[in-house]
XYZ file of N, CA and C in Angstrom:
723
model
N 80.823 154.922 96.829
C 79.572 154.305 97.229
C 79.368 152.947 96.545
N 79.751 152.914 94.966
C 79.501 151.569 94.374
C 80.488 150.553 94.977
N 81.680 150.983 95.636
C 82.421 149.635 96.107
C 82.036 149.341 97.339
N 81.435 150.356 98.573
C 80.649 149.774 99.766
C 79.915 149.114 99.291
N 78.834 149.060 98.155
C 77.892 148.755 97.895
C 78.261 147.415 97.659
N 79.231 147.184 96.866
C 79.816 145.763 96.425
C 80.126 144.623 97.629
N 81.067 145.144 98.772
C 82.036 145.068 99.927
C 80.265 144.308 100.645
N 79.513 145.618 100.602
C 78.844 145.000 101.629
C 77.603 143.668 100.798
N 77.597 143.546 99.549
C 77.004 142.381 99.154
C 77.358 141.494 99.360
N 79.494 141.767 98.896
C 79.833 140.548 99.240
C 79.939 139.798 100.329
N 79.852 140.824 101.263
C 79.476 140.551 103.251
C 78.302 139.197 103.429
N 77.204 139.679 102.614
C 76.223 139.533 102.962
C 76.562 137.905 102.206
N 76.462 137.717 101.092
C 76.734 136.482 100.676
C 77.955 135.486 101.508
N 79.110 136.285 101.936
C 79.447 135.449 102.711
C 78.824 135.075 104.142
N 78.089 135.780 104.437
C 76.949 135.448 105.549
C 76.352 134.041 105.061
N 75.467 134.594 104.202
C 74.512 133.464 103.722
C 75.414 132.214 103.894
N 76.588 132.119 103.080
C 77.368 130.720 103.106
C 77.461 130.063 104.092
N 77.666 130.767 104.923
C 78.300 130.474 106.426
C 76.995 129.720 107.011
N 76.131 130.734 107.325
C 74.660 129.966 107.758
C 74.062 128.711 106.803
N 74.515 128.604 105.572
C 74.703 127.487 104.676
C 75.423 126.505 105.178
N 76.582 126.562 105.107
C 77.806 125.686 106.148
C 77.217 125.138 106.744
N 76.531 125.536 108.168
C 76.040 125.322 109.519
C 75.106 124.498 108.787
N 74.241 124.998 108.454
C 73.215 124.455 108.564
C 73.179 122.587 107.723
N 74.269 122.634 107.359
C 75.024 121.437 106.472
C 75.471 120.346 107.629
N 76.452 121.352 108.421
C 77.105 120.260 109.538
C 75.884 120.374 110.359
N 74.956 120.999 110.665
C 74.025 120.547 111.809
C 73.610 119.254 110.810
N 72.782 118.878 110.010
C 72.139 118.005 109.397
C 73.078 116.873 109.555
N 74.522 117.153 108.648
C 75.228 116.121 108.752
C 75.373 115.496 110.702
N 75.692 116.521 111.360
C 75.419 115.801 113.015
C 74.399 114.886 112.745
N 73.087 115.602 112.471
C 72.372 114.832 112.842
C 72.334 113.215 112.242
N 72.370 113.586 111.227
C 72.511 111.778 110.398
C 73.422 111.070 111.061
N 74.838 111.091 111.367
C 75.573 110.573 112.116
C 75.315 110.346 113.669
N 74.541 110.845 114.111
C 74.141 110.329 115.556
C 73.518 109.034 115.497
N 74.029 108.477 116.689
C 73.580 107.229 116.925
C 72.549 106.895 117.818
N 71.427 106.072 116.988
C 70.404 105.941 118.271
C 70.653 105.934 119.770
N 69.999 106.331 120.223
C 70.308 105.824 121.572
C 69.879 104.928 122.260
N 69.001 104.280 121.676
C 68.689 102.749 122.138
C 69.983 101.600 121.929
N 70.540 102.446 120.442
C 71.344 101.111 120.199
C 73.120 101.733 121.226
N 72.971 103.391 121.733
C 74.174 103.381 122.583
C 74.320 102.976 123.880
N 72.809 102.722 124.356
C 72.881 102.187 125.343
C 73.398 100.797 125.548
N 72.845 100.310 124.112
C 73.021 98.429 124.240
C 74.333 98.489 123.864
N 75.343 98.953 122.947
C 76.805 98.996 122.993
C 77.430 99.670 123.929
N 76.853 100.490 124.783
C 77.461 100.932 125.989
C 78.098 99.999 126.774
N 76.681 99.342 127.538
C 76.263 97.785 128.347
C 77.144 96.480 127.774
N 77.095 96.512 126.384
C 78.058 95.318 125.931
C 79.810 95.466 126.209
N 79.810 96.607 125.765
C 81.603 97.408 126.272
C 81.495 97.300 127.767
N 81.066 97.744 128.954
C 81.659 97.721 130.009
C 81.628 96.641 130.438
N 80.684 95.670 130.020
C 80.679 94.184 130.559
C 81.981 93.806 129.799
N 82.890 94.043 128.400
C 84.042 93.687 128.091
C 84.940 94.100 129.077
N 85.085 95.256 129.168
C 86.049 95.913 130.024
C 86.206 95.118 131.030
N 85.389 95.160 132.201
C 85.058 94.128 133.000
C 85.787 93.171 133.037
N 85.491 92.314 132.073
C 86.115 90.815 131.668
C 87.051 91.022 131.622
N 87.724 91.848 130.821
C 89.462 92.327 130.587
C 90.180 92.005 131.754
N 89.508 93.128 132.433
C 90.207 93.730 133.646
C 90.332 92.499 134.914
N 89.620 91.734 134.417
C 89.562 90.504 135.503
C 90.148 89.144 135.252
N 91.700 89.136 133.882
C 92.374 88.677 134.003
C 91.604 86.823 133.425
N 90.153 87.490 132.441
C 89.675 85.808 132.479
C 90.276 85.182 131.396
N 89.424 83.349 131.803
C 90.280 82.646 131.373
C 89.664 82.648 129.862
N 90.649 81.608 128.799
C 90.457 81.652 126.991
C 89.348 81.550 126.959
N 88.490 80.150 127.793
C 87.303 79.754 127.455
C 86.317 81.134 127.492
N 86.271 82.451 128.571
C 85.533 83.170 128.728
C 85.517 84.211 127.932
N 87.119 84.378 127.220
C 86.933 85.411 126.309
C 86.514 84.914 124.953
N 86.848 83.974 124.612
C 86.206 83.205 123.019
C 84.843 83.028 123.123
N 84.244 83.089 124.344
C 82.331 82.653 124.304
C 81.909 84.543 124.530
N 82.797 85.413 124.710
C 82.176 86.783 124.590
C 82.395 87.046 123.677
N 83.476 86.758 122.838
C 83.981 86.981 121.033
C 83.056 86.626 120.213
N 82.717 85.255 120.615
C 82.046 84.141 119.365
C 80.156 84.945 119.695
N 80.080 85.136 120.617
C 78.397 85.749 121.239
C 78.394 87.696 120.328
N 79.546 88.585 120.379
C 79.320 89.072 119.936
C 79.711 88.983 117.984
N 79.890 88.265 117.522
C 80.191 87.937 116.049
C 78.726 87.394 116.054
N 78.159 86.290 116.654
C 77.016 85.655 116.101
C 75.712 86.833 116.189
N 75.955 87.755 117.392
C 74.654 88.585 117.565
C 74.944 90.174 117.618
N 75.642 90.130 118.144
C 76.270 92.225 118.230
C 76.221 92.662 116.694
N 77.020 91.509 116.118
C 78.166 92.418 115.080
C 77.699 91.178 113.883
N 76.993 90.563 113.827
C 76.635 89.996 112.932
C 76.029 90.378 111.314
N 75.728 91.466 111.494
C 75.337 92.765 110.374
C 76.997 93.639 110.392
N 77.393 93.730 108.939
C 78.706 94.329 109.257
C 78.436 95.980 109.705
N 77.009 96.237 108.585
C 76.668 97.438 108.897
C 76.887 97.949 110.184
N 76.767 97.682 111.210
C 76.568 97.486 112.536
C 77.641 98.188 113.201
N 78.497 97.758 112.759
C 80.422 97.958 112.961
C 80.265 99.239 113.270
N 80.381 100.365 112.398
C 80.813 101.431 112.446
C 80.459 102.462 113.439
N 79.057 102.142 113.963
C 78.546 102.966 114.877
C 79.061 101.954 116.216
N 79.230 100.530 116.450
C 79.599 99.528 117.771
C 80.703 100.632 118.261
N 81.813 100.809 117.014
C 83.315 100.708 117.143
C 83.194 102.701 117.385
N 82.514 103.046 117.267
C 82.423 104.627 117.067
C 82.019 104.453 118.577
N 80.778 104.383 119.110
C 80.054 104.321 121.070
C 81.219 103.752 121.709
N 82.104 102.437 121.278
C 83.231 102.009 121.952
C 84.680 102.914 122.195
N 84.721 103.956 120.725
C 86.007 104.649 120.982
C 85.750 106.004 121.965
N 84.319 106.408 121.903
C 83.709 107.559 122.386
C 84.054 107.238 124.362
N 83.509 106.278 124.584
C 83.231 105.968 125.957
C 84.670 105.541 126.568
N 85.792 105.018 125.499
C 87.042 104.502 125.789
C 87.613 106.436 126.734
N 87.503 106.829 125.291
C 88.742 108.789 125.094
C 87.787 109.167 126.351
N 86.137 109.434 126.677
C 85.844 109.999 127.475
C 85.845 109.271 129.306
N 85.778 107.785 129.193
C 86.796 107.462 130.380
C 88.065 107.845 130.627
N 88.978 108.129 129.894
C 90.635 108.618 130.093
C 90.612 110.129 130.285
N 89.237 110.588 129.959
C 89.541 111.811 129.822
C 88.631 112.125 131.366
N 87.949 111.520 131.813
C 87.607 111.803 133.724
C 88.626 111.591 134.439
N 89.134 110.404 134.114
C 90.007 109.739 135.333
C 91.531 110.989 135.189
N 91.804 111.180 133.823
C 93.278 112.139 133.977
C 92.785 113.272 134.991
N 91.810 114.082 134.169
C 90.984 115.117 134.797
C 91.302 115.241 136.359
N 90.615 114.326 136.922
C 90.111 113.871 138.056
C 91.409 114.192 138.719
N 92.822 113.797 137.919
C 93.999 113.284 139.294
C 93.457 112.929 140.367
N 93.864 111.543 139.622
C 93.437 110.361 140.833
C 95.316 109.981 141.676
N 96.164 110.729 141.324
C 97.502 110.669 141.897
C 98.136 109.149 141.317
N 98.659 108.417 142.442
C 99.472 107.015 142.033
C 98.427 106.424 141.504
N 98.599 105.459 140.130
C 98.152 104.803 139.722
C 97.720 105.146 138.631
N 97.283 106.806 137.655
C 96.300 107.468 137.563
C 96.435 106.524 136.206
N 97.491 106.342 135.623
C 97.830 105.974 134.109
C 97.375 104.084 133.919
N 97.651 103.407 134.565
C 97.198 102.146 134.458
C 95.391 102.339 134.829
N 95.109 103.189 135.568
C 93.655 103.483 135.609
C 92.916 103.883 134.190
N 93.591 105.024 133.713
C 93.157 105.808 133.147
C 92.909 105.251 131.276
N 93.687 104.346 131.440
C 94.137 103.742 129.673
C 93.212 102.273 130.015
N 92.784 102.192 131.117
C 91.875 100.609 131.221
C 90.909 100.167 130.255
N 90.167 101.336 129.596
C 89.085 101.179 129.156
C 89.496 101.032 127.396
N 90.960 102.229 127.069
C 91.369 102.122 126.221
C 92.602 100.813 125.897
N 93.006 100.278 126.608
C 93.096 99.212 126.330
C 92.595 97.924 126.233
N 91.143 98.012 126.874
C 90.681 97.263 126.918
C 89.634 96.570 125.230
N 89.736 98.248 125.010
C 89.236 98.218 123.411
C 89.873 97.661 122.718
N 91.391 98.174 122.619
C 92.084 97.508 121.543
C 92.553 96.459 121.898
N 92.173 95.653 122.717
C 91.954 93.996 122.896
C 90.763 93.315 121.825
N 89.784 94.025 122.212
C 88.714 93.733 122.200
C 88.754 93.789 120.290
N 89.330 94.812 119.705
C 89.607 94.942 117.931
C 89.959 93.732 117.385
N 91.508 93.532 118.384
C 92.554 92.368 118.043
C 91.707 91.472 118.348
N 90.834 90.729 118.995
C 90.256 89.369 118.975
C 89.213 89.165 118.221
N 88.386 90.117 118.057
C 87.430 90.114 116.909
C 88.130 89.562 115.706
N 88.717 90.541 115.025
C 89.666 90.252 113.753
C 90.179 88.638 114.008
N 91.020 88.819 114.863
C 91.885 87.775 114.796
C 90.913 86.241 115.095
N 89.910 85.978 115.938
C 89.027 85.236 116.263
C 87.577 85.059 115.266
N 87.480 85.624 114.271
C 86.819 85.727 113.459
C 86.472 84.034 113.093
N 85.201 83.952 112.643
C 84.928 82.712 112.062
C 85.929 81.562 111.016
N 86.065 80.632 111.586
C 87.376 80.360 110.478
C 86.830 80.088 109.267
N 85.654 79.838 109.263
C 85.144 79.882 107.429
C 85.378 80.660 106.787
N 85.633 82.220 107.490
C 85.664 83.258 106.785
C 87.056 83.319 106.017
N 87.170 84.378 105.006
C 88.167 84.412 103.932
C 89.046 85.803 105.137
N 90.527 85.594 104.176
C 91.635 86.854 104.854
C 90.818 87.939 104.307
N 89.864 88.324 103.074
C 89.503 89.756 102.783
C 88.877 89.925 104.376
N 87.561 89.172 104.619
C 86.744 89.229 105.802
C 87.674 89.892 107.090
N 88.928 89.562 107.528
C 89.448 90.082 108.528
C 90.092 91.397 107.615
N 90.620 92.139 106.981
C 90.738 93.223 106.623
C 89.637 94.000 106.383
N 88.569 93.680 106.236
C 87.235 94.457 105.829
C 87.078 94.886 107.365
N 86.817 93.894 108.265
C 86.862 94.250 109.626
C 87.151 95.150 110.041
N 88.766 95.049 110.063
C 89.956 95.850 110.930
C 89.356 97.534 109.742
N 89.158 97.030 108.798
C 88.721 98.623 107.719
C 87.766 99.219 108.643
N 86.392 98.739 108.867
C 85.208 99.423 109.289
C 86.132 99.903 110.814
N 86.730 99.138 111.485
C 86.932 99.910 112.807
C 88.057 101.206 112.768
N 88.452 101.264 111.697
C 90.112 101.954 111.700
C 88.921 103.302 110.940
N 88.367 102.808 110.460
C 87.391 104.415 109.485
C 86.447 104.893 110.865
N 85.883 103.675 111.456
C 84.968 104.384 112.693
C 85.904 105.549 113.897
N 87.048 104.931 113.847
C 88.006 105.315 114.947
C 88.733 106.866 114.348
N 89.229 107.153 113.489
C 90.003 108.104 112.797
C 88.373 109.273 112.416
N 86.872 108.961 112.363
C 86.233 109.659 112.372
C 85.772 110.587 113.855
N 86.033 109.489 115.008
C 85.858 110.026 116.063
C 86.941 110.843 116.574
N 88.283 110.398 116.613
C 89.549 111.209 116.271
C 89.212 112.917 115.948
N 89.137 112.802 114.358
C 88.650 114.263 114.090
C 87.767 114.339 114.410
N 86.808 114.499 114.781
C 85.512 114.811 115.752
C 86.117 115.657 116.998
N 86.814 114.761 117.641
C 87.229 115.313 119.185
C 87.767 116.189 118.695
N 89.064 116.212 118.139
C 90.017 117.177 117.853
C 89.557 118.238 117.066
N 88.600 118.399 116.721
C 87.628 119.862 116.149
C 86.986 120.237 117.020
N 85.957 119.273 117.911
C 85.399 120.289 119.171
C 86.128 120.832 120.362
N 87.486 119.799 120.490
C 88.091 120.272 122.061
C 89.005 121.534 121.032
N 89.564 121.382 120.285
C 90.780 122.759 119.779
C 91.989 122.193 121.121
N 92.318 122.989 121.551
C 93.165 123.010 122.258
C 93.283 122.413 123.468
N 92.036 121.916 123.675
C 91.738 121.027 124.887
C 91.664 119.381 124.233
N 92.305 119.405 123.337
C 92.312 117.765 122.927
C 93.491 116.740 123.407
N 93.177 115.896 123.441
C 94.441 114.770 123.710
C 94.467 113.867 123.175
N 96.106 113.839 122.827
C 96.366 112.427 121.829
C 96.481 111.411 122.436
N 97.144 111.292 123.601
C 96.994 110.494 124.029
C 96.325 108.662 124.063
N 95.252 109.156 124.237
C 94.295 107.399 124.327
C 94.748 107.362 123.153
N 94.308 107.827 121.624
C 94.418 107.619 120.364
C 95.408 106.914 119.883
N 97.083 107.490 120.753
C 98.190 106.686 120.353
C 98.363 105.781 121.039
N 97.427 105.389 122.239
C 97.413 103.960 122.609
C 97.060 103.192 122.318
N 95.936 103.563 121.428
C 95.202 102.527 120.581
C 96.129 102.068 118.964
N 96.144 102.725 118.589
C 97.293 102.797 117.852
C 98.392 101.996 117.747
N 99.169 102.311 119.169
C 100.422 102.231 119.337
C 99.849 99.950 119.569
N 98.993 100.074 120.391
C 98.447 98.780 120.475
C 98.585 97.359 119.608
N 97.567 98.630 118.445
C 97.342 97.737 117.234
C 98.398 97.284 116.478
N 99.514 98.249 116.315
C 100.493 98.036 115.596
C 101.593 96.861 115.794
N 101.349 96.942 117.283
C 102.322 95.550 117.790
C 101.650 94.259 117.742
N 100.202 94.313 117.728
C 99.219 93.240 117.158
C 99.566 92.690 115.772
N 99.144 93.711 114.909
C 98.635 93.464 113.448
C 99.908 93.089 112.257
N 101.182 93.971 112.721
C 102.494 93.748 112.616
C 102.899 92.231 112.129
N 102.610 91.649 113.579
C 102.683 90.117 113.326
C 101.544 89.041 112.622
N 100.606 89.933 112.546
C 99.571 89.133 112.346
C 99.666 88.702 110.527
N 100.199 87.615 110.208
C 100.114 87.170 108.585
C 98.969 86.411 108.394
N 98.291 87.052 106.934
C 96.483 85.962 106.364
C 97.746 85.874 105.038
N 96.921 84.419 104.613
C 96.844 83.885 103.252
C 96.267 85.560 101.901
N 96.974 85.457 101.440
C 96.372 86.225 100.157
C 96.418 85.660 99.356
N 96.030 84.457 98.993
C 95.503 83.930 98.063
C 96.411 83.899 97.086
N 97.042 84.246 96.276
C 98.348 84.524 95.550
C 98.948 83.506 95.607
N 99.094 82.662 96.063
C 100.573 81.355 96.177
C 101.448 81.716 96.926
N 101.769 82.869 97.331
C 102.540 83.167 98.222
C 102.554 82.874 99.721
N 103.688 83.570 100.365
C 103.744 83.491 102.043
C 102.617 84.171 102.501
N 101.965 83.702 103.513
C 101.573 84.791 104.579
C 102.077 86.019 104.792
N 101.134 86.763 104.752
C 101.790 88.200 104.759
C 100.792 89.296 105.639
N 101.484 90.387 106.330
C 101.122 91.295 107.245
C 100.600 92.491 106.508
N 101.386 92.687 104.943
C 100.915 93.610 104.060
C 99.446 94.338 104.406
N 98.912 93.718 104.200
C 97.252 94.106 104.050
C 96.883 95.229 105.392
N 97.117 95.152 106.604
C 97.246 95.950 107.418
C 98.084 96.560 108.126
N 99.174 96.665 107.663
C 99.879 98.030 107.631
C 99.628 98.939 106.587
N 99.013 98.284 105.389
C 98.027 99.536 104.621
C 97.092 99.993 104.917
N 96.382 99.415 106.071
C 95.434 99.905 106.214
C 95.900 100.911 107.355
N 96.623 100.881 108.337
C 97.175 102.071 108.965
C 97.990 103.225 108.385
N 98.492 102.543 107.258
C 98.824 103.694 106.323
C 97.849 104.653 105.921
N 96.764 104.343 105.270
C 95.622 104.912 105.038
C 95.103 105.847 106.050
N 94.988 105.253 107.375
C 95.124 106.106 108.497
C 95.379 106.901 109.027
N 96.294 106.824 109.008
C 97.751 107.872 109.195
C 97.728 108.730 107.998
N 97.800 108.625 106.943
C 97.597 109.766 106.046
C 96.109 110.431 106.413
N 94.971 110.133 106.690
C 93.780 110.870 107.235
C 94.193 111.735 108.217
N 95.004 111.020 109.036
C 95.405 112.221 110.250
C 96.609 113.085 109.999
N 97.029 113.637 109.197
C 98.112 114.090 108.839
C 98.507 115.494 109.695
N 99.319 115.919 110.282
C 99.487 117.293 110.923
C 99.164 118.540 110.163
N 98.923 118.674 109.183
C 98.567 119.645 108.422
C 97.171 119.351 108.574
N 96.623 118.761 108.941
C 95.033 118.609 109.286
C 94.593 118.642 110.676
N 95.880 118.075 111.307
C 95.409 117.521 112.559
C 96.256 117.766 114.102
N 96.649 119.265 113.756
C 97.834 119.826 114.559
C 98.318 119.635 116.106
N 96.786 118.859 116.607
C 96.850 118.621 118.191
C 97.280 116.921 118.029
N 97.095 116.411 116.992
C 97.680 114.913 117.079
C 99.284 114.564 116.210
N 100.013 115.865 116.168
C 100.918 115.809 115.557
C 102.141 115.023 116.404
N 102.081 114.696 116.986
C 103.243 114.566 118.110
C 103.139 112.625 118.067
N 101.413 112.349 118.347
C 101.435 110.817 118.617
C 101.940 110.587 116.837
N 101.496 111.401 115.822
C 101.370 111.026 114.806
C 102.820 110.425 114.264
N 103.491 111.258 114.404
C 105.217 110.942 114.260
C 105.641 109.817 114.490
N 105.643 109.644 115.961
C 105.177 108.706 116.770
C 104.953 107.334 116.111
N 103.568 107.279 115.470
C 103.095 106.005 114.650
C 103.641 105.955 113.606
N 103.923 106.689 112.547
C 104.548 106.556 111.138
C 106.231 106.207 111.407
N 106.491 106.652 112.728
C 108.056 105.935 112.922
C 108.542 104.942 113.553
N 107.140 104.209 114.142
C 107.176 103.176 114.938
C 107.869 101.893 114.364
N 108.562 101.299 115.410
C 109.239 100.233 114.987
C 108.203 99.052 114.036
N 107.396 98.753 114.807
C 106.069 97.658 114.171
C 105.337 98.204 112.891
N 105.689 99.516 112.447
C 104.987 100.203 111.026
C 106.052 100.435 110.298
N 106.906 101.081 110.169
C 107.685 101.914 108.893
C 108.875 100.898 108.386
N 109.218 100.422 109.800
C 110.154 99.356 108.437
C 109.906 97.994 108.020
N 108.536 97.559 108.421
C 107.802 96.678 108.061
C 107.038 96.998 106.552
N 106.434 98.345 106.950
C 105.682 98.795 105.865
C 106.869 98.410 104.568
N 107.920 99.298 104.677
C 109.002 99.088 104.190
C 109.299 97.864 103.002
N 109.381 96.784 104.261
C 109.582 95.430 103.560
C 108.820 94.873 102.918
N 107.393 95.092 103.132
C 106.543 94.921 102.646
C 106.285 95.281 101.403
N 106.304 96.777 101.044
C 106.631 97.022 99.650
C 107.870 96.632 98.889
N 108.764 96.126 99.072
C 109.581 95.374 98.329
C 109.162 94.129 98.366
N 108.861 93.441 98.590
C 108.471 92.080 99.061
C 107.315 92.483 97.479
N 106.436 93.374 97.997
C 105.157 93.476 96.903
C 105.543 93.965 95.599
């Protein structure tokens, strides 16, 4: 009787925890939700990008939507994390109607439009950034979007379970890497231009998503850590450093 007695306390306390737990991630949901005044207005600002993308415009039109959202969107850095969070949300859940949907021929240049259209939209920010600004300023950047993006990541991949896809994720990804790769800032140092600075920061990344955490993104994950534009760059890079 004294060890039911025990068995079932300890039942009971692990109850309590549990409804503890919950009641932790409900709160935490809640703090992390994003107004919806302000998802509507980053909604509206993203499809009018997309848009533009998709319509092949000219420098002048994409540098006056760059330079308009730096002076007013994104002018608060604070700002970033939730822009780049409504942008990756609306990217994965466009790819994820249109696959759905089988729309037949075409479905894949359809279906990645929105997600490529994002990681355009990363690369010109960063890269188009104010030229007053310092090389930290474009790594701080590319930071807030790579932490907004790898949070929505695990997000999906905890609510779908088995219904998740890596997919968009390693397009975005796979994107950036052939971007940022080439992309050399001044570090101040006396030295060359160097790419260093963000391939650490996808390093960082990539260790967040690790397959032992993240078993439905194990496949793109490989994938990125063996990619030509990351690992033997990363590589050189640490010798170089």
């Amino acid at each position: 009787e004294q060890i039911a007695g025990v068995l079932e306390q300890l039942a009971g306390m692990e109850e309590e925890e549990k409804q503890r737990n919950a009641k932790r991630s409900a709160e935490q949901a809640k703090d992390d939700e994003v107004p919806e005044r302000m998802r509507e207005q980053v909604a509206n600002l993203f499809n009018e990008w997309v848009s533009i993308y998709s319509s092949q415009p000219s420098d002048k039109i994409v540098t006056t939507f760059i330079s308009t959202l730096h002076q007013q969107a994104l002018r608060n850095e604070k700002i970033w994390p939730n822009f780049f969070r409504v942008c990756t949300e609306l990217a994965v859940s466009a790819f994820d109607k249109v696959t759905q949907a089988g729309l037949g021929a075409g479905i894949e240049a359809v279906s990645y439009g929105g997600v490529e259209a994002l990681a355009k939209l990363v690369v010109l920010l960063v890269k188009l950034a104010d030229p007053t600004s310092s090389s930290r300023t474009k790594v701080d950047s590319l930071t807030r979007v790579l932490n907004a993006v790898v949070k929505v990541l695990l997000r999906d991949h905890e609510s779908k379970k088995t219904e998740f896809n890596q997919k968009p994720y390693f397009r975005l990804f796979d994107n950036w890497l052939l971007e940022f790769s080439t992309f050399e800032i001044d570090l101040g140092d006396g030295g060359p231009p160097s790419n260093a600075p963000f391939l650490f920061l996808f390093g960082n990344a990539f260790l967040a998503l690790q397959p032992a955490r993240l078993p439905g993104f194990a496949f793109a994950w490989l994938q990125l850590i063996s990619h030509r534009a990351f690992m033997p760059n990363l590589l050189l890079a640490g010798k170089v450093g």
